[in-house]
PDB file of C-alpha atoms in Angstrom:
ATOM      1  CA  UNK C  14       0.000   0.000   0.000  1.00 67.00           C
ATOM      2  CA  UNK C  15       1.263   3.542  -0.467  1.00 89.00           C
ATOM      3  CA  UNK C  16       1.170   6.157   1.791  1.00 90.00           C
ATOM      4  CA  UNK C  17      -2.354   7.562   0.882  1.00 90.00           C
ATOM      5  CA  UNK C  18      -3.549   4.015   1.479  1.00 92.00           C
ATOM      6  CA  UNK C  19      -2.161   3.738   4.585  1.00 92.00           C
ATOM      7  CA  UNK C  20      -3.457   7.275   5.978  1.00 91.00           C
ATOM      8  CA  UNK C  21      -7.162   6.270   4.659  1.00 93.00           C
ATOM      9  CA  UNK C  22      -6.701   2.698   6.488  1.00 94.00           C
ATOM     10  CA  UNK C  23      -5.553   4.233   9.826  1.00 92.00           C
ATOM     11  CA  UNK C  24      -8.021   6.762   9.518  1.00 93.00           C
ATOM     12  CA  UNK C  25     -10.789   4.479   8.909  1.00 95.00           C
ATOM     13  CA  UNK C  26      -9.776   1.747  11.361  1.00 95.00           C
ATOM     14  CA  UNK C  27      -9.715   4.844  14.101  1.00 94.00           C
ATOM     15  CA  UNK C  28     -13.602   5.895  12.764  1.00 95.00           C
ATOM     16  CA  UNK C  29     -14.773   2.493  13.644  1.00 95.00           C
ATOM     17  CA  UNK C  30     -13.021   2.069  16.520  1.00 95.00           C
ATOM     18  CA  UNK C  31     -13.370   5.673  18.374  1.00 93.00           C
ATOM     19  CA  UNK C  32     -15.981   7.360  16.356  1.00 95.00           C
ATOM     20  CA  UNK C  33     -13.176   9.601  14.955  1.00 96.00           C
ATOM     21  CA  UNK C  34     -10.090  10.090  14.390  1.00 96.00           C
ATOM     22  CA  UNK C  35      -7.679  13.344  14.958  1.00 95.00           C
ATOM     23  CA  UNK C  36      -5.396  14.775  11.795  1.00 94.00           C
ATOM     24  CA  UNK C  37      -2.577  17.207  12.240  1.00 94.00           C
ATOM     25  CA  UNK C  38      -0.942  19.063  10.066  1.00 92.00           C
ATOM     26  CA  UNK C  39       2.886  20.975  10.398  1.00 92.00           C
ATOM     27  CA  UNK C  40       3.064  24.445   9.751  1.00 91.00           C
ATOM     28  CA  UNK C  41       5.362  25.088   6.342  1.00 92.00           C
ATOM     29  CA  UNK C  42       6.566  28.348   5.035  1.00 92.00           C
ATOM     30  CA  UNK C  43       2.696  29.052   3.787  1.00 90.00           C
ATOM     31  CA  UNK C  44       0.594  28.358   6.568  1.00 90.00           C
ATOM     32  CA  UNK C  45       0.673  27.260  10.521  1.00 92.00           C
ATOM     33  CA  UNK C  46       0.227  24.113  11.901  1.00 92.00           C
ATOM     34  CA  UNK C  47      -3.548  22.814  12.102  1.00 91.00           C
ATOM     35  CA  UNK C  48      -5.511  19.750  12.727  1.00 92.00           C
ATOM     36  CA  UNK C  49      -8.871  18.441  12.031  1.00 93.00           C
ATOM     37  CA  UNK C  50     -11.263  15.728  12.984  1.00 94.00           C
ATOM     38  CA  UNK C  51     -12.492  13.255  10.459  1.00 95.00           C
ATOM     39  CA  UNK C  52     -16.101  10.772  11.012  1.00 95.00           C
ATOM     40  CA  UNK C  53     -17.925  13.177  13.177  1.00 94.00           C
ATOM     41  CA  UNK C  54     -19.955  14.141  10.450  1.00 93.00           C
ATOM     42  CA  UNK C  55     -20.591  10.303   9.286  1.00 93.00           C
ATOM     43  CA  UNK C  56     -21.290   9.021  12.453  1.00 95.00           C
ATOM     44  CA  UNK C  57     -22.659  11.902  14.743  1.00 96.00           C
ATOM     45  CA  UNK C  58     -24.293  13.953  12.301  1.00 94.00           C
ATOM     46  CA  UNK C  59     -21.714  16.691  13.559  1.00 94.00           C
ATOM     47  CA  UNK C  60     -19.608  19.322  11.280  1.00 91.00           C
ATOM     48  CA  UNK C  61     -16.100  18.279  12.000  1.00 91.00           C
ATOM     49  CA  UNK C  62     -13.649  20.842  13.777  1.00 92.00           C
ATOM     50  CA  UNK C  63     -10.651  22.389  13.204  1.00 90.00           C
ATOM     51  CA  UNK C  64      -7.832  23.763  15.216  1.00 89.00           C
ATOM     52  CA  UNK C  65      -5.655  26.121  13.260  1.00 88.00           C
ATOM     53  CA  UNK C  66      -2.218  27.613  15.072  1.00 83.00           C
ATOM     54  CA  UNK C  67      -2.258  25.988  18.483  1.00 80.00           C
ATOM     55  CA  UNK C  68       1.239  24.238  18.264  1.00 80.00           C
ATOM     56  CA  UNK C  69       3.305  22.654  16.063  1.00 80.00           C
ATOM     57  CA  UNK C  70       0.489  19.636  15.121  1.00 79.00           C
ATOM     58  CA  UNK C  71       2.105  17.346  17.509  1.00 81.00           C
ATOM     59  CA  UNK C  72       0.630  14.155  18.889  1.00 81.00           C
ATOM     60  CA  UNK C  73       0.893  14.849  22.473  1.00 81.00           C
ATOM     61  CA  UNK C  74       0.182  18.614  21.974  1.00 87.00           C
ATOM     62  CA  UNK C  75      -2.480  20.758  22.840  1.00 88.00           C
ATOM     63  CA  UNK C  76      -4.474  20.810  19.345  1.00 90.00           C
ATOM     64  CA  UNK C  77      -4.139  17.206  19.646  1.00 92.00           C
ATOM     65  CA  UNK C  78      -6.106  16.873  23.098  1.00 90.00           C
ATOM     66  CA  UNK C  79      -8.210  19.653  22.362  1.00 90.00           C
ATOM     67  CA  UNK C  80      -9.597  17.753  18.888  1.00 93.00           C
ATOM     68  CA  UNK C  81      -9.977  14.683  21.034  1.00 93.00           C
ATOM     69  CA  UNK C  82     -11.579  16.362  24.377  1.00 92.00           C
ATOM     70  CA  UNK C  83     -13.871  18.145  21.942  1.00 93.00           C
ATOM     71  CA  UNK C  84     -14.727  14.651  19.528  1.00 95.00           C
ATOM     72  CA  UNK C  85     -15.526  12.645  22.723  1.00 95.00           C
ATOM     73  CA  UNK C  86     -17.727  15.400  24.158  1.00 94.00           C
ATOM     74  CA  UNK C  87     -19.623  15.144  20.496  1.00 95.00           C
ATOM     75  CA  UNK C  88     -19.602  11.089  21.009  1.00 96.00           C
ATOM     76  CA  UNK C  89     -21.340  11.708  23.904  1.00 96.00           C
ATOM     77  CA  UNK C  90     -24.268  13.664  22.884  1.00 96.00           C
ATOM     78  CA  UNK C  91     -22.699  17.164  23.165  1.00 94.00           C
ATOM     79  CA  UNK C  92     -23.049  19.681  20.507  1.00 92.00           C
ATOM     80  CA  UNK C  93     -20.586  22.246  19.293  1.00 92.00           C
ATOM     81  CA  UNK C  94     -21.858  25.509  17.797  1.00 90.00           C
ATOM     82  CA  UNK C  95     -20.273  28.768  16.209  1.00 89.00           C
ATOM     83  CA  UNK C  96     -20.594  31.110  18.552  1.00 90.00           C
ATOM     84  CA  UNK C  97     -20.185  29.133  21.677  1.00 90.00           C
ATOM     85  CA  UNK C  98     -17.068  29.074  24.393  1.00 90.00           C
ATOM     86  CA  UNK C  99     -16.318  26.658  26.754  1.00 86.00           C
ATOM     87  CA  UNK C 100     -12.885  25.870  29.283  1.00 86.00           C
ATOM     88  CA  UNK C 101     -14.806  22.859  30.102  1.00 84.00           C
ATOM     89  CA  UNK C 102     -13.105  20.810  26.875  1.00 83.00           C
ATOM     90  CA  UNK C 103      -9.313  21.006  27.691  1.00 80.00           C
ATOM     91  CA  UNK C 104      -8.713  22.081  31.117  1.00 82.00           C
ATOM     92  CA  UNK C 105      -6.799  25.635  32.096  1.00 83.00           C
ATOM     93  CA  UNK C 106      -7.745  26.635  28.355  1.00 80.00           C
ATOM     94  CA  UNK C 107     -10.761  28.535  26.991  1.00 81.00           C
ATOM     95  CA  UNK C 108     -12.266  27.259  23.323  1.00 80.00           C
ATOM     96  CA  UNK C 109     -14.173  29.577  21.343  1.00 84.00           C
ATOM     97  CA  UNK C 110     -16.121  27.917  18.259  1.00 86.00           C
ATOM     98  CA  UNK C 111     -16.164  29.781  14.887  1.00 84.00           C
ATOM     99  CA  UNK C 112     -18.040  28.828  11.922  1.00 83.00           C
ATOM    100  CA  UNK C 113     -15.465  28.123   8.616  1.00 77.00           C
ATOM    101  CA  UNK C 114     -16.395  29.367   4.763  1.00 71.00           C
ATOM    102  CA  UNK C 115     -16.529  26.733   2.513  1.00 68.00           C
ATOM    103  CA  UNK C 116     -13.869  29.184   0.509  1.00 68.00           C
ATOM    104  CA  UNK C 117     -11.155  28.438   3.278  1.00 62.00           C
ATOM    105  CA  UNK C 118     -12.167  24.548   2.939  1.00 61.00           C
ATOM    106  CA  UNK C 119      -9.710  22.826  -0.108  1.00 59.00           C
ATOM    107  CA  UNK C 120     -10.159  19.777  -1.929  1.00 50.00           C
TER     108      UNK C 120
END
């Protein structure tokens, strides 16, 4: 398998086994570092989230927990809206949700 195939796999075996599973992404000369969620929309009905500038997208960083306080909250029943703020997600750190354009969202 190449290396797309392997990231879908992974991804896919962490949907089925979690409900979700957490990307990150490293910051290049372009952009910062982000990470996203992937299968809360498939199996919670939920938009996914995205963390954009936190750290450096590593996988015991804080974008890291944040995605996966935040999914398991959603797993649970919770929902997350633009507009809202909690500091109940990651402790000692206060979350505020934004809505994202579709014209920031790539292929």
């Amino acid at each position: 398998m190449g290396e797309i195939d392997d990231f879908k796999a992974a991804a896919r075996s962490a949907i089925e086994e979690h409900g979700w599973h957490v990307v990150l992404v490293a910051a290049d000369e372009d952009r910062p570092a982000y990470g996203f969620t992937l299968g809360l929309s498939e199996r919670f009905g939920h938009p996914e989230l995205c963390v954009v500038g936190l750290d450096d997208a590593e996988d015991s960083g804080l974008m890291h927990d944040l995605l996966d306080s935040a999914a398991e909250f959603v797993a649970e029943g919770g929902k997350l809206s633009a507009g809202m703020r909690s500091s109940e997600l990651l402790v000692g750190h206060s979350l505020g949700l934004r809505a994202m354009s579709a014209a920031n969202i790539g292929d």
